[in-house]
């Protein structure tokens, strides 16, 4: 038997890889395709010459092959959505001499009535699950999960693993990271993985609420508590989050007088509405986030030290995008498909020069800046591929040099302005359609239009 296998080894390999009813792909440790069988080429609508040498994320949508090649953890019978079909995918790491060298993947695909019937059944089940997810979101306010945080770099995977460990408890968490790193996504994910996931998730942007209104927003007020108060009174964010999670975003910008009252809530577990003579018990888990150094704010007497120790029970540092360059290519492709699908543009790829430029750029605005740049480029692109000419002015060689002396806020605002301009141009000035394409609320969009004088 062994001699027969040796004698017909090439014929056996060709039969397995090229004549079986499945799709087969092989990649190296960096995620670049080294082999793609003819079945897979036909299904994806590419030639082998076009595919080999490309990063797997650029050829196969929703793939996780590059993750398996990096982690060495196999994924068997995973459901994968490719070209409007739900496929059964197996992803297996390849080792040589005890070292991880890549991964191979197979996808079950047969154009039969039985498969189409199963595919339809799977679609129906997924739609039902999505409906339940929407209902749960409407009930508790949490939108994102760890699955929505794209990337597989060691630093990001380390943070994700920590989230899985700490989410089930009730410990107070402080998220620290630069602006645009995705702190809010992690806050949502922690809530979704906690025992409180069926209860409310309430967000407070401490930097966006005027100081005079912050106390009423946080603690609420009784009927007739002051001139202009609602006759029925108002519940504060703490009462709305009772039983669930309260996310205090940009807590470093919270006024000192509000910090005192927050500290009391954390110590006593009770809230007193403005105008009330009685305290109300609340059961709330606190997740706080900041892009500032709270230690420096304490030195400047702008943040209470006792509150710092209350919220800093467990700290998570969210890495900046430049600290995880391995994720930039995958993240860029994910954002291109997401934005193109949302806006109706037929943009599917980015030129290798663009991806190389993205890899070398510092991204001071992190993922938010990358998303703004791609949003603008998708609307500027003339074809299905983003080129260097499609990037915003500040990403062009002259603009990039100019940006080195500009603040992060200026860079982000310029990218945002260009995205809004291009969308308004596409909708012939229809602001409602533009807001919908950009996936932001109408009131927020009108505020931005007014801000930029459009």
Short mmCIF file of N, CA and C in Angstrom, two decimals, residues 167-301:
data_model
loop_
_atom_site.label_atom_id
_atom_site.label_comp_id
_atom_site.label_asym_id
_atom_site.label_seq_id
_atom_site.Cartn_x
_atom_site.Cartn_y
_atom_site.Cartn_z
N UNK A 167 -14.77 40.26 32.43
CA UNK A 167 -16.15 40.66 32.14
C UNK A 167 -17.19 40.04 33.07
N UNK A 168 -17.10 38.74 33.41
CA UNK A 168 -18.17 38.13 34.21
C UNK A 168 -18.34 38.73 35.61
N UNK A 169 -17.30 39.31 36.19
CA UNK A 169 -17.40 39.86 37.54
C UNK A 169 -18.06 41.23 37.55
N UNK A 170 -18.06 41.86 38.72
CA UNK A 170 -18.65 43.19 38.88
C UNK A 170 -17.61 44.25 39.16
N UNK A 171 -16.33 43.91 38.98
CA UNK A 171 -15.26 44.84 39.32
C UNK A 171 -15.32 46.08 38.44
N UNK A 172 -15.01 47.25 39.02
CA UNK A 172 -14.97 48.51 38.28
C UNK A 172 -13.73 48.52 37.38
N UNK A 173 -13.90 48.99 36.15
CA UNK A 173 -12.83 48.92 35.16
C UNK A 173 -12.52 50.30 34.60
N UNK A 174 -11.23 50.60 34.47
CA UNK A 174 -10.78 51.85 33.83
C UNK A 174 -10.11 51.49 32.51
N UNK A 175 -10.66 52.00 31.42
CA UNK A 175 -10.08 51.80 30.09
C UNK A 175 -9.24 53.01 29.73
N UNK A 176 -7.96 52.79 29.46
CA UNK A 176 -7.08 53.88 29.08
C UNK A 176 -6.55 53.67 27.68
N UNK A 177 -6.54 54.73 26.89
CA UNK A 177 -6.05 54.62 25.52
C UNK A 177 -6.23 55.94 24.81
N UNK A 178 -5.50 56.12 23.73
CA UNK A 178 -5.59 57.35 22.96
C UNK A 178 -6.97 57.48 22.31
N UNK A 179 -7.27 58.69 21.88
CA UNK A 179 -8.53 58.93 21.19
C UNK A 179 -8.58 58.11 19.91
N UNK A 180 -9.73 57.44 19.69
CA UNK A 180 -9.92 56.68 18.46
C UNK A 180 -9.45 55.24 18.51
N UNK A 181 -9.05 54.75 19.68
CA UNK A 181 -8.56 53.37 19.78
C UNK A 181 -9.67 52.35 19.95
N UNK A 182 -10.90 52.80 20.23
CA UNK A 182 -12.02 51.86 20.36
C UNK A 182 -12.37 51.51 21.80
N UNK A 183 -12.16 52.44 22.71
CA UNK A 183 -12.47 52.18 24.12
C UNK A 183 -13.94 51.86 24.32
N UNK A 184 -14.80 52.57 23.57
CA UNK A 184 -16.24 52.33 23.73
C UNK A 184 -16.62 50.92 23.27
N UNK A 185 -16.00 50.42 22.21
CA UNK A 185 -16.27 49.06 21.75
C UNK A 185 -15.93 48.04 22.83
N UNK A 186 -14.83 48.29 23.54
CA UNK A 186 -14.45 47.37 24.62
C UNK A 186 -15.43 47.46 25.78
N UNK A 187 -15.93 48.66 26.06
CA UNK A 187 -16.92 48.81 27.13
C UNK A 187 -18.19 48.02 26.80
N UNK A 188 -18.66 48.15 25.56
CA UNK A 188 -19.82 47.38 25.11
C UNK A 188 -19.56 45.87 25.26
N UNK A 189 -18.36 45.45 24.83
CA UNK A 189 -18.01 44.02 24.85
C UNK A 189 -18.00 43.47 26.27
N UNK A 190 -17.47 44.26 27.21
CA UNK A 190 -17.43 43.82 28.61
C UNK A 190 -18.85 43.61 29.12
N UNK A 191 -19.74 44.56 28.80
CA UNK A 191 -21.13 44.42 29.24
C UNK A 191 -21.78 43.18 28.61
N UNK A 192 -21.54 42.98 27.31
CA UNK A 192 -22.16 41.85 26.61
C UNK A 192 -21.72 40.50 27.19
N UNK A 193 -20.49 40.45 27.71
CA UNK A 193 -19.97 39.19 28.26
C UNK A 193 -20.22 39.04 29.74
N UNK A 194 -20.84 40.05 30.35
CA UNK A 194 -21.07 40.02 31.80
C UNK A 194 -22.40 39.36 32.14
N UNK A 195 -22.60 39.14 33.43
CA UNK A 195 -23.87 38.59 33.90
C UNK A 195 -24.99 39.62 33.79
N UNK A 196 -24.62 40.87 33.50
CA UNK A 196 -25.60 41.96 33.40
C UNK A 196 -26.05 42.22 31.96
N UNK A 197 -25.70 41.31 31.03
CA UNK A 197 -25.90 41.59 29.62
C UNK A 197 -27.37 41.78 29.23
N UNK A 198 -28.30 41.28 30.02
CA UNK A 198 -29.73 41.47 29.70
C UNK A 198 -30.27 42.77 30.31
N UNK A 199 -29.44 43.45 31.08
CA UNK A 199 -29.83 44.70 31.74
C UNK A 199 -29.29 45.90 30.95
N UNK A 200 -29.66 47.12 31.32
CA UNK A 200 -29.27 48.29 30.52
C UNK A 200 -27.76 48.55 30.48
N UNK A 201 -27.33 49.05 29.33
CA UNK A 201 -25.98 49.60 29.17
C UNK A 201 -26.18 51.07 28.85
N UNK A 202 -25.73 51.94 29.73
CA UNK A 202 -25.98 53.38 29.59
C UNK A 202 -24.65 54.11 29.49
N UNK A 203 -24.53 54.96 28.46
CA UNK A 203 -23.30 55.71 28.23
C UNK A 203 -23.46 57.17 28.61
N UNK A 204 -22.44 57.72 29.27
CA UNK A 204 -22.39 59.15 29.57
C UNK A 204 -21.07 59.69 29.02
N UNK A 205 -21.15 60.64 28.10
CA UNK A 205 -19.93 61.30 27.60
C UNK A 205 -19.69 62.52 28.48
N UNK A 206 -18.78 62.37 29.42
CA UNK A 206 -18.55 63.43 30.41
C UNK A 206 -18.02 64.71 29.78
N UNK A 207 -17.41 64.61 28.58
CA UNK A 207 -16.85 65.78 27.92
C UNK A 207 -17.90 66.53 27.10
N UNK A 208 -19.00 65.85 26.76
CA UNK A 208 -19.99 66.45 25.85
C UNK A 208 -21.13 67.15 26.58
N UNK A 209 -21.33 66.82 27.86
CA UNK A 209 -22.44 67.41 28.61
C UNK A 209 -21.96 68.68 29.31
N UNK A 210 -22.66 69.82 29.12
CA UNK A 210 -22.27 71.06 29.81
C UNK A 210 -22.24 70.86 31.32
N UNK A 211 -21.29 71.55 31.98
CA UNK A 211 -21.11 71.36 33.42
C UNK A 211 -22.39 71.60 34.20
N UNK A 212 -23.18 72.59 33.78
CA UNK A 212 -24.40 72.90 34.50
C UNK A 212 -25.47 71.83 34.41
N UNK A 213 -25.38 70.97 33.39
CA UNK A 213 -26.39 69.93 33.19
C UNK A 213 -25.92 68.55 33.63
N UNK A 214 -24.63 68.41 33.92
CA UNK A 214 -24.08 67.10 34.20
C UNK A 214 -24.74 66.44 35.41
N UNK A 215 -24.98 67.23 36.46
CA UNK A 215 -25.56 66.67 37.68
C UNK A 215 -26.97 66.15 37.43
N UNK A 216 -27.78 66.92 36.69
CA UNK A 216 -29.14 66.47 36.40
C UNK A 216 -29.13 65.25 35.48
N UNK A 217 -28.15 65.17 34.56
CA UNK A 217 -28.04 64.02 33.67
C UNK A 217 -27.68 62.76 34.45
N UNK A 218 -26.77 62.91 35.41
CA UNK A 218 -26.30 61.75 36.15
C UNK A 218 -27.29 61.28 37.21
N UNK A 219 -27.90 62.24 37.93
CA UNK A 219 -28.69 61.86 39.10
C UNK A 219 -30.19 62.13 38.97
N UNK A 220 -30.59 62.89 37.92
CA UNK A 220 -32.01 63.16 37.73
C UNK A 220 -32.53 64.22 38.70
N UNK A 221 -33.86 64.47 38.62
CA UNK A 221 -34.45 65.47 39.52
C UNK A 221 -35.92 65.13 39.75
N UNK A 222 -36.47 65.67 40.81
CA UNK A 222 -37.86 65.43 41.17
C UNK A 222 -38.76 66.44 40.45
N UNK A 223 -40.08 66.18 40.37
CA UNK A 223 -41.00 67.14 39.74
C UNK A 223 -40.90 68.51 40.41
N UNK A 224 -40.75 69.56 39.58
CA UNK A 224 -40.71 70.92 40.11
C UNK A 224 -39.47 71.25 40.91
N UNK A 225 -38.39 70.51 40.69
CA UNK A 225 -37.17 70.73 41.48
C UNK A 225 -36.55 72.09 41.21
N UNK A 226 -36.76 72.63 40.01
CA UNK A 226 -36.23 73.96 39.67
C UNK A 226 -37.05 74.51 38.50
N UNK A 227 -36.88 75.77 38.23
CA UNK A 227 -37.61 76.41 37.13
C UNK A 227 -37.23 75.77 35.80
N UNK A 228 -38.23 75.36 35.05
CA UNK A 228 -37.98 74.72 33.77
C UNK A 228 -37.90 73.21 33.85
N UNK A 229 -38.00 72.66 35.05
CA UNK A 229 -37.94 71.20 35.21
C UNK A 229 -39.23 70.57 34.67
N UNK A 230 -39.13 69.36 34.17
CA UNK A 230 -40.30 68.64 33.69
C UNK A 230 -41.25 68.36 34.84
N UNK A 231 -42.52 68.42 34.55
CA UNK A 231 -43.52 68.22 35.62
C UNK A 231 -43.43 66.82 36.21
N UNK A 232 -43.05 65.83 35.39
CA UNK A 232 -42.97 64.46 35.88
C UNK A 232 -41.59 64.13 36.46
N UNK A 233 -40.65 65.12 36.42
CA UNK A 233 -39.31 64.84 36.90
C UNK A 233 -38.50 64.08 35.86
N UNK A 234 -37.33 63.66 36.24
CA UNK A 234 -36.47 62.95 35.29
C UNK A 234 -35.56 61.98 36.02
N UNK A 235 -35.42 60.79 35.46
CA UNK A 235 -34.47 59.82 35.99
C UNK A 235 -33.07 60.13 35.48
N UNK A 236 -32.08 59.96 36.33
CA UNK A 236 -30.70 60.16 35.92
C UNK A 236 -30.12 58.90 35.30
N UNK A 237 -28.90 59.02 34.78
CA UNK A 237 -28.24 57.88 34.13
C UNK A 237 -28.02 56.73 35.11
N UNK A 238 -27.76 57.05 36.38
CA UNK A 238 -27.54 55.98 37.36
C UNK A 238 -28.81 55.16 37.55
N UNK A 239 -29.96 55.85 37.63
CA UNK A 239 -31.22 55.11 37.80
C UNK A 239 -31.54 54.29 36.55
N UNK A 240 -31.25 54.87 35.36
CA UNK A 240 -31.53 54.15 34.11
C UNK A 240 -30.65 52.91 33.96
N UNK A 241 -29.45 52.97 34.55
CA UNK A 241 -28.51 51.85 34.44
C UNK A 241 -28.67 50.85 35.58
N UNK A 242 -29.64 51.03 36.46
CA UNK A 242 -29.79 50.16 37.62
C UNK A 242 -29.87 48.69 37.20
N UNK A 243 -29.02 47.86 37.78
CA UNK A 243 -28.96 46.45 37.43
C UNK A 243 -28.01 46.15 36.30
N UNK A 244 -27.57 47.21 35.58
CA UNK A 244 -26.71 47.02 34.42
C UNK A 244 -25.36 47.71 34.57
N UNK A 245 -24.92 48.34 33.48
CA UNK A 245 -23.59 48.94 33.41
C UNK A 245 -23.69 50.41 33.04
N UNK A 246 -22.92 51.26 33.72
CA UNK A 246 -22.83 52.67 33.38
C UNK A 246 -21.43 52.94 32.85
N UNK A 247 -21.36 53.44 31.62
CA UNK A 247 -20.08 53.71 30.97
C UNK A 247 -19.81 55.21 31.03
N UNK A 248 -18.82 55.61 31.81
CA UNK A 248 -18.44 57.01 31.96
C UNK A 248 -17.27 57.29 31.02
N UNK A 249 -17.59 57.76 29.82
CA UNK A 249 -16.57 58.03 28.81
C UNK A 249 -15.94 59.40 29.05
N UNK A 250 -14.65 59.50 28.78
CA UNK A 250 -13.88 60.74 28.99
C UNK A 250 -14.07 61.27 30.41
N UNK A 251 -13.89 60.39 31.38
CA UNK A 251 -14.13 60.76 32.78
C UNK A 251 -13.14 61.83 33.26
N UNK A 252 -12.00 61.95 32.58
CA UNK A 252 -11.02 62.97 32.96
C UNK A 252 -11.53 64.38 32.77
N UNK A 253 -12.60 64.55 31.97
CA UNK A 253 -13.17 65.88 31.73
C UNK A 253 -14.34 66.19 32.66
N UNK A 254 -14.61 65.32 33.62
CA UNK A 254 -15.73 65.54 34.53
C UNK A 254 -15.39 66.64 35.54
N UNK A 255 -16.29 67.61 35.75
CA UNK A 255 -16.04 68.69 36.73
C UNK A 255 -15.86 68.13 38.14
N UNK A 256 -15.09 68.84 38.95
CA UNK A 256 -14.78 68.38 40.31
C UNK A 256 -16.01 68.20 41.17
N UNK A 257 -17.00 69.10 41.03
CA UNK A 257 -18.19 68.98 41.89
C UNK A 257 -18.99 67.72 41.56
N UNK A 258 -18.98 67.31 40.29
CA UNK A 258 -19.66 66.07 39.91
C UNK A 258 -18.86 64.86 40.39
N UNK A 259 -17.54 65.00 40.41
CA UNK A 259 -16.69 63.90 40.89
C UNK A 259 -17.00 63.55 42.34
N UNK A 260 -17.28 64.57 43.13
CA UNK A 260 -17.61 64.34 44.54
C UNK A 260 -18.85 63.48 44.66
N UNK A 261 -19.86 63.78 43.87
CA UNK A 261 -21.13 63.05 43.95
C UNK A 261 -21.00 61.64 43.38
N UNK A 262 -20.19 61.51 42.32
CA UNK A 262 -19.93 60.18 41.76
C UNK A 262 -19.27 59.30 42.83
N UNK A 263 -18.32 59.87 43.54
CA UNK A 263 -17.61 59.13 44.58
C UNK A 263 -18.58 58.62 45.64
N UNK A 264 -19.55 59.44 46.01
CA UNK A 264 -20.52 59.03 47.03
C UNK A 264 -21.36 57.86 46.54
N UNK A 265 -21.75 57.90 45.28
CA UNK A 265 -22.54 56.81 44.71
C UNK A 265 -21.74 55.50 44.77
N UNK A 266 -20.45 55.59 44.41
CA UNK A 266 -19.62 54.40 44.41
C UNK A 266 -19.40 53.86 45.83
N UNK A 267 -19.31 54.78 46.79
CA UNK A 267 -19.07 54.36 48.17
C UNK A 267 -20.34 53.83 48.83
N UNK A 268 -21.45 54.53 48.62
CA UNK A 268 -22.69 54.22 49.34
C UNK A 268 -23.65 53.35 48.53
N UNK A 269 -23.48 53.34 47.20
CA UNK A 269 -24.41 52.57 46.36
C UNK A 269 -25.79 53.18 46.32
N UNK A 270 -25.88 54.51 46.44
CA UNK A 270 -27.18 55.18 46.41
C UNK A 270 -27.07 56.53 45.74
N UNK A 271 -28.18 56.97 45.17
CA UNK A 271 -28.26 58.22 44.40
C UNK A 271 -29.36 59.09 44.99
N UNK A 272 -29.10 60.38 45.02
CA UNK A 272 -30.12 61.33 45.50
C UNK A 272 -30.45 62.29 44.37
N UNK A 273 -31.69 62.24 43.90
CA UNK A 273 -32.10 63.14 42.82
C UNK A 273 -32.16 64.59 43.31
N UNK A 274 -31.92 65.53 42.42
CA UNK A 274 -32.01 66.95 42.77
C UNK A 274 -33.45 67.25 43.20
N UNK A 275 -33.57 67.87 44.36
CA UNK A 275 -34.88 68.20 44.90
C UNK A 275 -35.47 67.12 45.78
N UNK A 276 -34.78 65.98 45.90
CA UNK A 276 -35.29 64.88 46.71
C UNK A 276 -34.65 64.90 48.10
N UNK A 277 -35.39 64.45 49.07
CA UNK A 277 -34.87 64.37 50.44
C UNK A 277 -34.46 62.93 50.79
N UNK A 278 -34.66 62.01 49.85
CA UNK A 278 -34.36 60.61 50.13
C UNK A 278 -33.42 60.04 49.07
N UNK A 279 -32.51 59.21 49.51
CA UNK A 279 -31.58 58.54 48.59
C UNK A 279 -32.21 57.26 48.05
N UNK A 280 -31.82 56.90 46.86
CA UNK A 280 -32.33 55.70 46.21
C UNK A 280 -31.18 54.73 45.96
N UNK A 281 -31.33 53.48 46.37
CA UNK A 281 -30.30 52.48 46.17
C UNK A 281 -30.21 52.11 44.67
N UNK A 282 -28.99 51.99 44.17
CA UNK A 282 -28.79 51.57 42.78
C UNK A 282 -27.70 50.50 42.74
N UNK A 283 -27.86 49.58 41.81
CA UNK A 283 -26.89 48.51 41.62
C UNK A 283 -26.31 48.68 40.22
N UNK A 284 -25.15 49.32 40.13
CA UNK A 284 -24.57 49.67 38.84
C UNK A 284 -23.10 49.27 38.79
N UNK A 285 -22.71 48.67 37.68
CA UNK A 285 -21.28 48.42 37.45
C UNK A 285 -20.71 49.59 36.66
N UNK A 286 -19.57 50.10 37.09
CA UNK A 286 -18.96 51.25 36.44
C UNK A 286 -17.82 50.80 35.53
N UNK A 287 -17.88 51.29 34.28
CA UNK A 287 -16.74 51.20 33.37
C UNK A 287 -16.40 52.64 32.98
N UNK A 288 -15.19 53.07 33.28
CA UNK A 288 -14.77 54.43 32.94
C UNK A 288 -13.71 54.38 31.85
N UNK A 289 -13.60 55.47 31.09
CA UNK A 289 -12.61 55.53 30.02
C UNK A 289 -12.02 56.92 29.95
N UNK A 290 -10.75 57.00 29.58
CA UNK A 290 -10.10 58.29 29.43
C UNK A 290 -8.93 58.18 28.45
N UNK A 291 -8.65 59.27 27.74
CA UNK A 291 -7.46 59.34 26.89
C UNK A 291 -6.40 60.23 27.52
N UNK A 292 -6.65 60.63 28.78
CA UNK A 292 -5.71 61.48 29.50
C UNK A 292 -5.02 60.69 30.61
N UNK A 293 -3.94 61.27 31.13
CA UNK A 293 -3.28 60.69 32.29
C UNK A 293 -3.97 61.23 33.54
N UNK A 294 -4.75 60.37 34.22
CA UNK A 294 -5.45 60.81 35.42
C UNK A 294 -4.45 61.17 36.52
N UNK A 295 -3.28 60.50 36.52
CA UNK A 295 -2.26 60.82 37.51
C UNK A 295 -1.80 62.28 37.38
N UNK A 296 -1.62 62.74 36.12
CA UNK A 296 -1.22 64.14 35.91
C UNK A 296 -2.35 65.10 36.29
N UNK A 297 -3.59 64.69 36.01
CA UNK A 297 -4.73 65.54 36.39
C UNK A 297 -4.82 65.66 37.91
N UNK A 298 -4.47 64.59 38.61
CA UNK A 298 -4.47 64.63 40.09
C UNK A 298 -3.42 65.64 40.56
N UNK A 299 -2.24 65.61 39.96
CA UNK A 299 -1.18 66.56 40.31
C UNK A 299 -1.62 68.00 40.06
N UNK A 300 -2.43 68.20 39.01
CA UNK A 300 -2.92 69.54 38.67
C UNK A 300 -4.19 69.89 39.44
N UNK A 301 -4.59 69.00 40.35
CA UNK A 301 -5.79 69.16 41.17
C UNK A 301 -7.06 69.33 40.33
#
